[in-house]
Amino acid sequence: MNWNYPQSINDLDLQGERGQLASDSWQHQVVVATKASVIMLLLCGGLYTGGVTMLGQWLFPHQATGSLIQVNGKTLGSELVGQAFVSDHYFHGRPSAAGYDPMATGGSNLASDNPELRERVAADSTVIQRREGVQAVDIPVDMLAASGAGLDPHISPQAAYLQVPRIARERQWDEAKVKAVISAHIEAPQWGMLGQPRVNVLKLNLALDAMSASSQ
């Protein structure tokens, strides 16, 4: 029976050296891993992120700061986030399950056959019919359906034209004047193929106010 006893003092020294080498190797691996982690943290979390941020601010300063819209030094909103306009003097946007809150984005997650969703759509339809003086079949679907994030700042040109009589009446303008504002703010699909023609509601309402101010 072989119990693998050391045969000499040299064997004992060899086993000790092997143990020391194993210990040194483990410590070396820990040091190398720690250095690699620190270097990657600095490169990916610091230099790369900072470099990309500065490059974005240099190339796209407007977009990098949130596409904010400012008038006379006052920030009125973002081109990317819808707002709740309730005055009859303004165009109204799409409904929002998130209340247009950028910190609480999301849809209602209700299925199309959910009774709660159907009740909400029916109620909104009734309000729009009464406010705009139209029939339910004339209401574009985007005026009744919230977007997935609840922050869509756009409506379709059809939804904007639907509101022309009310805005013209409230502002005492010719309808042709309001329609001209809409036509000037219709955005084409991105790169000519992504999405549908649309109108930014905030920009549209700011244009109305600018025209009202210039005529005073």
CSV table of C-alpha atoms in Angstrom, one decimal, residues 2 5 8 16 31 44-45 52 64-65 74 78 92 95 105 109 111 133 146 164 184 195 202 206 210:
chain,number,residue,atom,x,y,z
A,2,ASN,CA,1.4,3.4,-1.1
A,5,TYR,CA,5.0,9.6,2.1
A,8,SER,CA,13.5,12.6,1.5
A,16,GLY,CA,6.4,23.3,0.1
A,31,VAL,CA,-4.3,41.4,-8.4
A,44,CYS,CA,-16.2,52.1,-20.2
A,45,GLY,CA,-17.8,54.0,-17.3
A,52,VAL,CA,-19.7,60.0,-26.2
A,64,ALA,CA,-28.5,66.1,-26.3
A,65,THR,CA,-30.3,68.5,-23.9
A,74,LYS,CA,-38.3,80.2,-20.6
A,78,SER,CA,-39.8,69.3,-25.1
A,92,HIS,CA,-55.5,69.0,-28.1
A,95,PRO,CA,-54.9,60.8,-24.5
A,105,THR,CA,-44.3,56.4,-18.9
A,109,ASN,CA,-52.0,47.6,-20.7
A,111,ALA,CA,-56.7,44.7,-24.0
A,133,GLY,CA,-69.2,69.4,-33.4
A,146,ALA,CA,-53.2,56.5,-26.2
A,164,VAL,CA,-59.9,73.9,-37.0
A,184,ALA,CA,-46.8,74.6,-42.3
A,195,GLY,CA,-43.9,56.5,-39.6
A,202,LEU,CA,-46.7,72.0,-28.8
A,206,LEU,CA,-46.8,78.0,-29.9
A,210,ALA,CA,-47.0,83.8,-31.9
